[in-house]
Amino acid sequence: MKETILHGNIISADEYGKITIYESGYIVAIDGHITFIGKVLPRECQAVSVDDYGDALIMQSLADMHLHAPQYPMLGMGMDLPLLEWLNTYTFPTESHFKDNDFARKTYHQFAHELVENGTTKVCMFSSLHREATLILMEELEKAGLVGYVGKVNMDRNGSPDLQETTQESITETIKWVKECHFEHIKPIITPRFTPSCTDELMQALGQIAQEYHLPIQSHLSENLSELAWVKALHPDCEQYWQTYQKYGLFNSRTLMAHCVWSDEKERQALKDSGVWVVHCASSNENLISGYAPVHKMREEGLKVVLGSDIAGGDHLSMFDNIAATIRASKARRIIDRWKTDFLTVSEAFYLATSAPNEFFNEKPGFALGNKLHALVIDDSELIAATKMTIEERFERCVYRRQKNAIKAVYSEGNLIFNRK
Amino acid sequence: MKETILHGNIISADEYGKITIYESGYIVAIDGHITFIGKVLPRECQAVSVDDYGDALIMQSLADMHLHAPQYPMLGMGMDLPLLEWLNTYTFPTESHFKDNDFARKTYHQFAHELVENGTTKVCMFSSLHREATLILMEELEKAGLVGYVGKVNMDRNGSPDLQETTQESITETIKWVKECHFEHIKPIITPRFTPSCTDELMQALGQIAQEYHLPIQSHLSENLSELAWVKALHPDCEQYWQTYQKYGLFNSRTLMAHCVWSDEKERQALKDSGVWVVHCASSNENLISGYAPVHKMREEGLKVVLGSDIAGGDHLSMFDNIAATIRASKARRIIDRWKTDFLTVSEAFYLATSAPNEFFNEKPGFALGNKLHALVIDDSELIAATKMTIEERFERCVYRRQKNAIKAVYSEGNLIFNRK
């Protein structure tokens, strides 16, 4: 039995838009599961050594629910290019490098550690189409202490000469990969790149694989207007984009769909009815001039929304950076909607990066009892203040200032996986 | 005679939207002034010791042309509040603390050093209304090695009980302060907070002081729509906002006007005709939901545009962060303009934070001969790459990734003022 006890100013996003604060409080986890949260340490724990963070802030660690691991080497590059040129000049050539396992190992090792240093412990990500590099990625994430899902990408059309599979290869390699996955914390997820990248035959096979192996699904939906037109041309049989996934069994309550910037009322209703997860990627949508997803409206309509950095369309791995981007994007949306829709508050955006994804991982919001302990510790003592600040003010300031170096420690499933010296 | 020689990959923003690269090049400065830039070190310099940065990038350091120094302690706070509530809850109470000289000294010392660590060497900023704290701010900036302008703020109406002067106090203290300024690199600038904060009598006196002492002027213009309506109500005599400054001699080629988000064609023409500088503050405009200034259009129309962090409306001191915000805001503007206006490229936005302000400081764009040497050194060797990157690609990536710790050295007027160990 392994006991973990943290002491500090604890912040828990128990409800959307509200945080619960335990000033100078304790969290106890036994074998990774939270068994206590409160201000007075239970008597039976008093003999156990405490990780005492004094006046620092302890909050939930972050979940990045959409990102492209093989685009890590091109982070922050080519942002002046239009989407298609950006894909051809940077994305496809960069991803094609992951046929080289040594390059994959070196890159993914650094990548996994940069995720952890930024306080991200839960992920759902795209690999490239390479089976071996995908297994390397999963292994590096597992070793770094992360939990979540990784998908070998499927693409049998509209790629590049260096980055495309035949339909048969794509199916065979996917099944082989699923069978080779043997990781405790990093699981496979079925990953058609997006409708323009996958023939109907491949889509059908992927739907069957997902069903047979009980796997979740991730893809892209309604990111920008030219993509919508392209999908329409490819699928005259489908009235709307989402139906190109749904007809092959790829659109259900275990599906994550990135973007949904241009999902209209009807598509949003379909997302809601099917229980599909919307992964909002504000930074990427800003950089690629995709548009501003109506996140506030989606929440009001009852859709499930989580956040993704979407590197390398997004330019930062830090989910604090992406929380700030989410707030900004909601403010841009407010201007576009002529001040008729509301923006997201700091607590609301933080919830989308922490408690909302808990449900995808079958957990409750916040540091709920029974949840696995995923936490980060922030030391803001170097920041100057004019008056004594409340914990809530300090929380907001830390989210906004998003200083990577302020993250002093990161816990995943109760284990200390990062400790800044 | 003091000689400074830098060696590395030199990037100079010589023209708007274009960078000139000297791969493995040299810059020479004598007594702070650039005398040579090129690939082969002149014979007469070969005996002088070189600050050799190897494969690192050497680029112009950054100019922050609008920020509020006394709002530094509230950076990243209260961003969920509407403008007026934010002013009353955070801004005015925080600024009022600067009646305490010890607090001012401690805060401004840290502030000046954080500016330098972020690569900012040129500034034009607001202090609070306190004369003594303003002198302390100027002294701390000077000691940290920055150059530029600081203004004691004037406000004789619509402040708070703790933060307002009488008209006579404001005038007397301003003249006293101007006479007490004795700094070599940090000069005074006349600073009416904005029209709603200053009576006509005060405005008139400030116009006279600016003229008598040959001082530049800074203020705010057309930041948001409710402000426009307020100014209109206060000044039924003026058709447009800019005229409330112009009628008192506060609107000329040595005037910096922050924001200009809502400046229409007529106001933009007035800005151009008067040679007034527009200080675009993208991050602040995003946070406070002010709107998106038509920067691309302003440049096309021939207006002079520079950038400001506008802390604490803006949430980051780093001008790299603000360059990224400028690009993002121009992309939002593109969406609002239904893809009819162009966004700003990395090189264009970088120019606005470096070479454009050079003209305000009576210098030429880029690392021009005769300019004072203001430079920063970036080490990007920790960033992974799939292929060998060009210097231009590395430059773009560094701007986007805006990693504070990557700044290894900062020079101001030829002096090394920061060196990360």
Short mmCIF file of N, CA, C and O in Angstrom, two decimals, chain A residues 232-328:
data_model
loop_
_atom_site.label_atom_id
_atom_site.label_comp_id
_atom_site.label_asym_id
_atom_site.label_seq_id
_atom_site.Cartn_x
_atom_site.Cartn_y
_atom_site.Cartn_z
N LYS A 232 -17.64 17.77 -48.45
CA LYS A 232 -18.92 17.75 -49.17
C LYS A 232 -18.74 17.16 -50.59
O LYS A 232 -19.54 16.35 -51.05
N ALA A 233 -17.64 17.57 -51.23
CA ALA A 233 -17.35 17.08 -52.58
C ALA A 233 -17.02 15.59 -52.57
O ALA A 233 -17.40 14.85 -53.47
N LEU A 234 -16.32 15.15 -51.52
CA LEU A 234 -15.93 13.75 -51.42
C LEU A 234 -17.11 12.86 -51.03
O LEU A 234 -17.13 11.68 -51.33
N HIS A 235 -18.06 13.43 -50.30
CA HIS A 235 -19.19 12.66 -49.79
C HIS A 235 -20.53 13.30 -50.16
O HIS A 235 -21.24 13.80 -49.29
N PRO A 236 -20.86 13.23 -51.44
CA PRO A 236 -22.17 13.78 -51.82
C PRO A 236 -23.32 13.03 -51.13
O PRO A 236 -24.43 13.56 -51.03
N ASP A 237 -23.01 11.82 -50.64
CA ASP A 237 -24.04 11.02 -49.94
C ASP A 237 -24.37 11.55 -48.54
O ASP A 237 -25.40 11.21 -47.98
N CYS A 238 -23.47 12.37 -47.98
CA CYS A 238 -23.69 12.85 -46.61
C CYS A 238 -24.07 14.33 -46.62
O CYS A 238 -23.39 15.15 -47.22
N GLU A 239 -25.14 14.63 -45.92
CA GLU A 239 -25.57 16.02 -45.87
C GLU A 239 -24.59 16.85 -45.05
O GLU A 239 -24.28 17.98 -45.39
N GLN A 240 -24.10 16.26 -43.96
CA GLN A 240 -23.18 16.99 -43.10
C GLN A 240 -21.91 16.18 -42.84
O GLN A 240 -21.91 14.95 -42.95
N TYR A 241 -20.88 16.92 -42.45
CA TYR A 241 -19.54 16.34 -42.25
C TYR A 241 -19.57 15.17 -41.25
O TYR A 241 -19.01 14.09 -41.49
N TRP A 242 -20.24 15.38 -40.10
CA TRP A 242 -20.25 14.36 -39.03
C TRP A 242 -20.77 13.02 -39.52
O TRP A 242 -20.39 11.96 -39.02
N GLN A 243 -21.63 13.07 -40.53
CA GLN A 243 -22.21 11.81 -41.02
C GLN A 243 -21.19 10.92 -41.72
O GLN A 243 -21.36 9.71 -41.79
N THR A 244 -20.09 11.54 -42.20
CA THR A 244 -19.04 10.75 -42.86
C THR A 244 -18.32 9.86 -41.84
O THR A 244 -17.66 8.89 -42.21
N TYR A 245 -18.39 10.22 -40.56
CA TYR A 245 -17.86 9.35 -39.50
C TYR A 245 -18.96 8.41 -38.98
O TYR A 245 -18.74 7.23 -38.76
N GLN A 246 -20.13 8.97 -38.83
CA GLN A 246 -21.21 8.21 -38.20
C GLN A 246 -21.59 6.99 -39.00
O GLN A 246 -21.87 5.93 -38.46
N LYS A 247 -21.57 7.13 -40.34
CA LYS A 247 -22.01 6.00 -41.16
C LYS A 247 -21.10 4.78 -41.03
O LYS A 247 -21.48 3.67 -41.40
N TYR A 248 -19.88 4.98 -40.48
CA TYR A 248 -18.96 3.84 -40.30
C TYR A 248 -18.77 3.49 -38.83
O TYR A 248 -17.78 2.85 -38.45
N GLY A 249 -19.66 3.98 -37.98
CA GLY A 249 -19.56 3.61 -36.56
C GLY A 249 -18.43 4.31 -35.83
O GLY A 249 -17.88 3.79 -34.86
N LEU A 250 -18.08 5.50 -36.33
CA LEU A 250 -16.95 6.23 -35.74
C LEU A 250 -17.40 7.50 -35.02
O LEU A 250 -16.65 8.47 -34.92
N PHE A 251 -18.63 7.51 -34.55
CA PHE A 251 -19.18 8.74 -33.99
C PHE A 251 -20.07 8.38 -32.80
O PHE A 251 -21.28 8.24 -32.93
N ASN A 252 -19.41 8.18 -31.63
CA ASN A 252 -20.17 7.73 -30.46
C ASN A 252 -19.62 8.35 -29.18
O ASN A 252 -18.73 9.22 -29.22
N SER A 253 -20.07 7.87 -28.05
CA SER A 253 -19.71 8.52 -26.78
C SER A 253 -18.26 8.29 -26.36
O SER A 253 -17.81 8.83 -25.36
N ARG A 254 -17.53 7.48 -27.15
CA ARG A 254 -16.09 7.32 -26.92
C ARG A 254 -15.30 7.97 -28.05
O ARG A 254 -14.14 7.63 -28.28
N THR A 255 -15.93 8.90 -28.75
CA THR A 255 -15.25 9.60 -29.85
C THR A 255 -14.88 11.02 -29.44
O THR A 255 -15.72 11.73 -28.87
N LEU A 256 -13.66 11.40 -29.75
CA LEU A 256 -13.21 12.79 -29.57
C LEU A 256 -13.07 13.43 -30.94
O LEU A 256 -12.37 12.90 -31.80
N MET A 257 -13.74 14.57 -31.14
CA MET A 257 -13.64 15.27 -32.42
C MET A 257 -12.99 16.64 -32.19
O MET A 257 -13.56 17.49 -31.51
N ALA A 258 -11.82 16.82 -32.79
CA ALA A 258 -11.11 18.08 -32.61
C ALA A 258 -11.75 19.19 -33.44
O ALA A 258 -12.21 18.94 -34.56
N HIS A 259 -11.80 20.38 -32.86
CA HIS A 259 -12.17 21.64 -33.51
C HIS A 259 -13.67 21.97 -33.48
O HIS A 259 -14.08 22.81 -32.69
N CYS A 260 -14.44 21.43 -34.40
CA CYS A 260 -15.89 21.73 -34.45
C CYS A 260 -16.14 23.24 -34.47
O CYS A 260 -17.12 23.73 -33.88
N VAL A 261 -15.24 23.97 -35.15
CA VAL A 261 -15.37 25.43 -35.23
C VAL A 261 -16.63 25.82 -35.98
O VAL A 261 -17.34 26.75 -35.61
N TRP A 262 -16.90 25.08 -37.06
CA TRP A 262 -18.00 25.45 -37.95
C TRP A 262 -19.20 24.52 -37.83
O TRP A 262 -20.05 24.48 -38.73
N SER A 263 -19.27 23.77 -36.73
CA SER A 263 -20.42 22.89 -36.52
C SER A 263 -21.67 23.75 -36.30
O SER A 263 -21.74 24.50 -35.32
N ASP A 264 -22.62 23.62 -37.19
CA ASP A 264 -23.84 24.42 -37.05
C ASP A 264 -24.78 23.74 -36.05
O ASP A 264 -24.46 22.71 -35.45
N GLU A 265 -25.95 24.33 -35.89
CA GLU A 265 -26.90 23.85 -34.90
C GLU A 265 -27.19 22.36 -35.06
O GLU A 265 -27.22 21.60 -34.10
N LYS A 266 -27.35 21.96 -36.31
CA LYS A 266 -27.70 20.57 -36.61
C LYS A 266 -26.54 19.63 -36.24
O LYS A 266 -26.75 18.57 -35.65
N GLU A 267 -25.33 20.03 -36.62
CA GLU A 267 -24.17 19.20 -36.29
C GLU A 267 -23.94 19.17 -34.79
O GLU A 267 -23.59 18.12 -34.22
N ARG A 268 -24.15 20.30 -34.12
CA ARG A 268 -24.00 20.33 -32.66
C ARG A 268 -25.03 19.41 -32.00
O ARG A 268 -24.73 18.73 -31.02
N GLN A 269 -26.23 19.38 -32.56
CA GLN A 269 -27.26 18.48 -32.02
C GLN A 269 -26.81 17.02 -32.17
O GLN A 269 -26.97 16.21 -31.26
N ALA A 270 -26.20 16.71 -33.33
CA ALA A 270 -25.71 15.35 -33.56
C ALA A 270 -24.59 15.01 -32.59
O ALA A 270 -24.53 13.89 -32.05
N LEU A 271 -23.69 15.98 -32.34
CA LEU A 271 -22.60 15.76 -31.37
C LEU A 271 -23.19 15.45 -30.00
O LEU A 271 -22.75 14.54 -29.30
N LYS A 272 -24.22 16.21 -29.65
CA LYS A 272 -24.84 16.02 -28.33
C LYS A 272 -25.56 14.67 -28.26
O LYS A 272 -25.36 13.90 -27.32
N ASP A 273 -26.36 14.39 -29.27
CA ASP A 273 -27.14 13.15 -29.26
C ASP A 273 -26.25 11.91 -29.22
O ASP A 273 -26.59 10.91 -28.61
N SER A 274 -25.10 12.00 -29.91
CA SER A 274 -24.21 10.85 -29.95
C SER A 274 -23.26 10.81 -28.76
O SER A 274 -22.50 9.86 -28.60
N GLY A 275 -23.25 11.87 -27.96
CA GLY A 275 -22.34 11.92 -26.80
C GLY A 275 -20.89 12.09 -27.20
O GLY A 275 -19.97 11.77 -26.43
N VAL A 276 -20.66 12.61 -28.40
CA VAL A 276 -19.28 12.82 -28.88
C VAL A 276 -18.63 13.98 -28.13
O VAL A 276 -19.31 14.95 -27.77
N TRP A 277 -17.33 13.85 -27.88
CA TRP A 277 -16.57 14.88 -27.18
C TRP A 277 -16.02 15.90 -28.17
O TRP A 277 -15.34 15.53 -29.13
N VAL A 278 -16.27 17.17 -27.92
CA VAL A 278 -15.67 18.25 -28.72
C VAL A 278 -14.34 18.62 -28.09
O VAL A 278 -14.30 18.95 -26.90
N VAL A 279 -13.26 18.57 -28.86
CA VAL A 279 -11.97 19.05 -28.34
C VAL A 279 -11.69 20.42 -28.96
O VAL A 279 -11.39 20.53 -30.15
N HIS A 280 -11.82 21.42 -28.13
CA HIS A 280 -11.63 22.80 -28.57
C HIS A 280 -10.14 23.12 -28.56
O HIS A 280 -9.46 22.91 -27.55
N CYS A 281 -9.63 23.63 -29.68
CA CYS A 281 -8.19 23.90 -29.82
C CYS A 281 -8.01 25.37 -30.19
O CYS A 281 -7.73 25.70 -31.36
N ALA A 282 -8.15 26.24 -29.22
CA ALA A 282 -8.22 27.67 -29.48
C ALA A 282 -6.95 28.22 -30.14
O ALA A 282 -7.02 28.98 -31.10
N SER A 283 -5.81 27.81 -29.64
CA SER A 283 -4.55 28.36 -30.14
C SER A 283 -4.36 27.99 -31.61
O SER A 283 -4.00 28.83 -32.44
N SER A 284 -4.62 26.75 -31.94
CA SER A 284 -4.51 26.30 -33.32
C SER A 284 -5.51 27.03 -34.22
O SER A 284 -5.17 27.47 -35.32
N ASN A 285 -6.73 27.16 -33.74
CA ASN A 285 -7.77 27.83 -34.54
C ASN A 285 -7.39 29.30 -34.80
O ASN A 285 -7.70 29.84 -35.86
N GLU A 286 -6.72 29.91 -33.84
CA GLU A 286 -6.23 31.29 -34.02
C GLU A 286 -5.10 31.31 -35.06
O GLU A 286 -5.13 32.11 -36.00
N ASN A 287 -4.12 30.44 -34.86
CA ASN A 287 -2.94 30.47 -35.74
C ASN A 287 -3.28 30.19 -37.19
O ASN A 287 -2.73 30.81 -38.10
N LEU A 288 -4.17 29.21 -37.40
CA LEU A 288 -4.48 28.80 -38.78
C LEU A 288 -5.69 29.55 -39.33
O LEU A 288 -6.18 29.25 -40.42
N ILE A 289 -6.12 30.56 -38.59
CA ILE A 289 -7.24 31.42 -39.00
C ILE A 289 -8.45 30.56 -39.35
O ILE A 289 -9.16 30.81 -40.33
N SER A 290 -8.69 29.55 -38.53
CA SER A 290 -9.82 28.65 -38.79
C SER A 290 -11.14 29.30 -38.39
O SER A 290 -12.16 29.10 -39.06
N GLY A 291 -11.12 30.04 -37.30
CA GLY A 291 -12.34 30.66 -36.80
C GLY A 291 -12.44 30.49 -35.30
O GLY A 291 -11.49 30.00 -34.66
N TYR A 292 -13.57 30.88 -34.74
CA TYR A 292 -13.75 30.83 -33.29
C TYR A 292 -14.94 29.95 -32.94
O TYR A 292 -16.08 30.31 -33.21
N ALA A 293 -14.66 28.78 -32.38
CA ALA A 293 -15.73 27.85 -32.02
C ALA A 293 -16.64 28.47 -30.96
O ALA A 293 -16.16 29.15 -30.06
N PRO A 294 -17.95 28.23 -31.08
CA PRO A 294 -18.89 28.81 -30.11
C PRO A 294 -18.94 27.99 -28.83
O PRO A 294 -19.94 27.35 -28.53
N VAL A 295 -17.86 28.03 -28.07
CA VAL A 295 -17.72 27.14 -26.91
C VAL A 295 -18.76 27.44 -25.83
O VAL A 295 -19.34 26.52 -25.25
N HIS A 296 -18.97 28.71 -25.58
CA HIS A 296 -19.95 29.06 -24.55
C HIS A 296 -21.33 28.49 -24.91
O HIS A 296 -22.00 27.88 -24.07
N LYS A 297 -21.68 28.64 -26.17
CA LYS A 297 -22.97 28.11 -26.64
C LYS A 297 -22.99 26.58 -26.54
O LYS A 297 -23.98 25.99 -26.09
N MET A 298 -21.91 25.93 -26.94
CA MET A 298 -21.85 24.47 -26.85
C MET A 298 -22.09 23.99 -25.43
O MET A 298 -22.83 23.03 -25.21
N ARG A 299 -21.44 24.65 -24.49
CA ARG A 299 -21.63 24.28 -23.08
C ARG A 299 -23.09 24.46 -22.68
O ARG A 299 -23.67 23.60 -22.01
N GLU A 300 -23.66 25.57 -23.08
CA GLU A 300 -25.07 25.83 -22.72
C GLU A 300 -26.00 24.80 -23.33
O GLU A 300 -27.02 24.44 -22.75
N GLU A 301 -25.63 24.34 -24.52
CA GLU A 301 -26.46 23.34 -25.20
C GLU A 301 -26.25 21.93 -24.64
O GLU A 301 -26.92 20.99 -25.05
N GLY A 302 -25.27 21.80 -23.73
CA GLY A 302 -25.05 20.50 -23.09
C GLY A 302 -24.04 19.61 -23.78
O GLY A 302 -23.99 18.41 -23.51
N LEU A 303 -23.23 20.18 -24.68
CA LEU A 303 -22.19 19.37 -25.31
C LEU A 303 -21.02 19.16 -24.34
O LEU A 303 -20.80 19.96 -23.44
N LYS A 304 -20.30 18.08 -24.55
CA LYS A 304 -19.12 17.79 -23.75
C LYS A 304 -17.91 18.43 -24.42
O LYS A 304 -17.58 18.05 -25.55
N VAL A 305 -17.28 19.39 -23.75
CA VAL A 305 -16.15 20.12 -24.35
C VAL A 305 -14.91 19.95 -23.49
O VAL A 305 -14.95 20.15 -22.28
N VAL A 306 -13.81 19.58 -24.13
CA VAL A 306 -12.50 19.54 -23.47
C VAL A 306 -11.53 20.33 -24.33
O VAL A 306 -11.92 20.85 -25.39
N LEU A 307 -10.27 20.45 -23.89
CA LEU A 307 -9.31 21.29 -24.61
C LEU A 307 -8.14 20.49 -25.18
O LEU A 307 -7.75 19.46 -24.63
N GLY A 308 -7.59 21.00 -26.28
CA GLY A 308 -6.38 20.41 -26.85
C GLY A 308 -5.41 21.49 -27.27
O GLY A 308 -5.83 22.57 -27.70
N SER A 309 -4.12 21.22 -27.14
CA SER A 309 -3.11 22.19 -27.61
C SER A 309 -3.02 22.15 -29.13
O SER A 309 -2.61 23.12 -29.75
N ASP A 310 -3.38 20.99 -29.71
CA ASP A 310 -3.24 20.77 -31.15
C ASP A 310 -1.91 21.22 -31.68
O ASP A 310 -1.84 21.85 -32.75
N ILE A 311 -0.82 20.93 -30.96
CA ILE A 311 0.45 21.23 -31.60
C ILE A 311 0.53 20.36 -32.85
O ILE A 311 0.03 19.24 -32.85
N ALA A 312 1.07 20.87 -33.98
CA ALA A 312 1.78 22.12 -34.10
C ALA A 312 0.94 23.17 -34.82
O ALA A 312 1.49 24.16 -35.27
N GLY A 313 -0.39 22.95 -34.91
CA GLY A 313 -1.24 24.07 -35.31
C GLY A 313 -1.24 25.06 -34.15
O GLY A 313 -1.11 26.26 -34.33
N GLY A 314 -1.36 24.51 -32.94
CA GLY A 314 -1.12 25.30 -31.74
C GLY A 314 0.38 25.48 -31.58
O GLY A 314 1.16 24.67 -32.07
N ASP A 315 0.80 26.52 -30.90
CA ASP A 315 2.23 26.80 -30.81
C ASP A 315 2.82 26.54 -29.43
O ASP A 315 4.00 26.79 -29.21
N HIS A 316 2.01 26.07 -28.47
CA HIS A 316 2.54 25.81 -27.13
C HIS A 316 1.97 24.53 -26.54
O HIS A 316 0.78 24.28 -26.63
N LEU A 317 2.86 23.76 -25.91
CA LEU A 317 2.43 22.56 -25.21
C LEU A 317 1.72 22.88 -23.91
O LEU A 317 0.89 22.10 -23.46
N SER A 318 2.08 24.00 -23.29
CA SER A 318 1.53 24.32 -21.98
C SER A 318 0.02 24.47 -22.04
O SER A 318 -0.51 25.29 -22.79
N MET A 319 -0.68 23.69 -21.24
CA MET A 319 -2.14 23.82 -21.21
C MET A 319 -2.57 25.10 -20.50
O MET A 319 -3.69 25.57 -20.72
N PHE A 320 -1.70 25.68 -19.66
CA PHE A 320 -2.03 26.99 -19.11
C PHE A 320 -2.10 28.01 -20.26
O PHE A 320 -2.99 28.85 -20.32
N ASP A 321 -1.15 27.90 -21.17
CA ASP A 321 -1.16 28.76 -22.35
C ASP A 321 -2.45 28.54 -23.15
O ASP A 321 -3.06 29.48 -23.65
N ASN A 322 -2.86 27.29 -23.22
CA ASN A 322 -4.06 26.97 -23.99
C ASN A 322 -5.35 27.36 -23.26
O ASN A 322 -6.35 27.67 -23.91
N ILE A 323 -5.31 27.36 -21.95
CA ILE A 323 -6.45 27.88 -21.19
C ILE A 323 -6.60 29.38 -21.48
O ILE A 323 -7.70 29.87 -21.75
N ALA A 324 -5.47 30.09 -21.44
CA ALA A 324 -5.50 31.53 -21.74
C ALA A 324 -6.00 31.75 -23.17
O ALA A 324 -6.80 32.65 -23.44
N ALA A 325 -5.56 30.89 -24.10
CA ALA A 325 -6.01 31.00 -25.49
C ALA A 325 -7.51 30.75 -25.60
O ALA A 325 -8.21 31.40 -26.38
N THR A 326 -8.00 29.82 -24.79
CA THR A 326 -9.44 29.50 -24.79
C THR A 326 -10.26 30.71 -24.34
O THR A 326 -11.29 31.05 -24.95
N ILE A 327 -9.78 31.37 -23.30
CA ILE A 327 -10.47 32.57 -22.81
C ILE A 327 -10.45 33.66 -23.89
O ILE A 327 -11.47 34.26 -24.21
N ARG A 328 -9.26 33.89 -24.46
CA ARG A 328 -9.12 34.91 -25.51
C ARG A 328 -10.05 34.63 -26.67
O ARG A 328 -10.70 35.52 -27.21
#
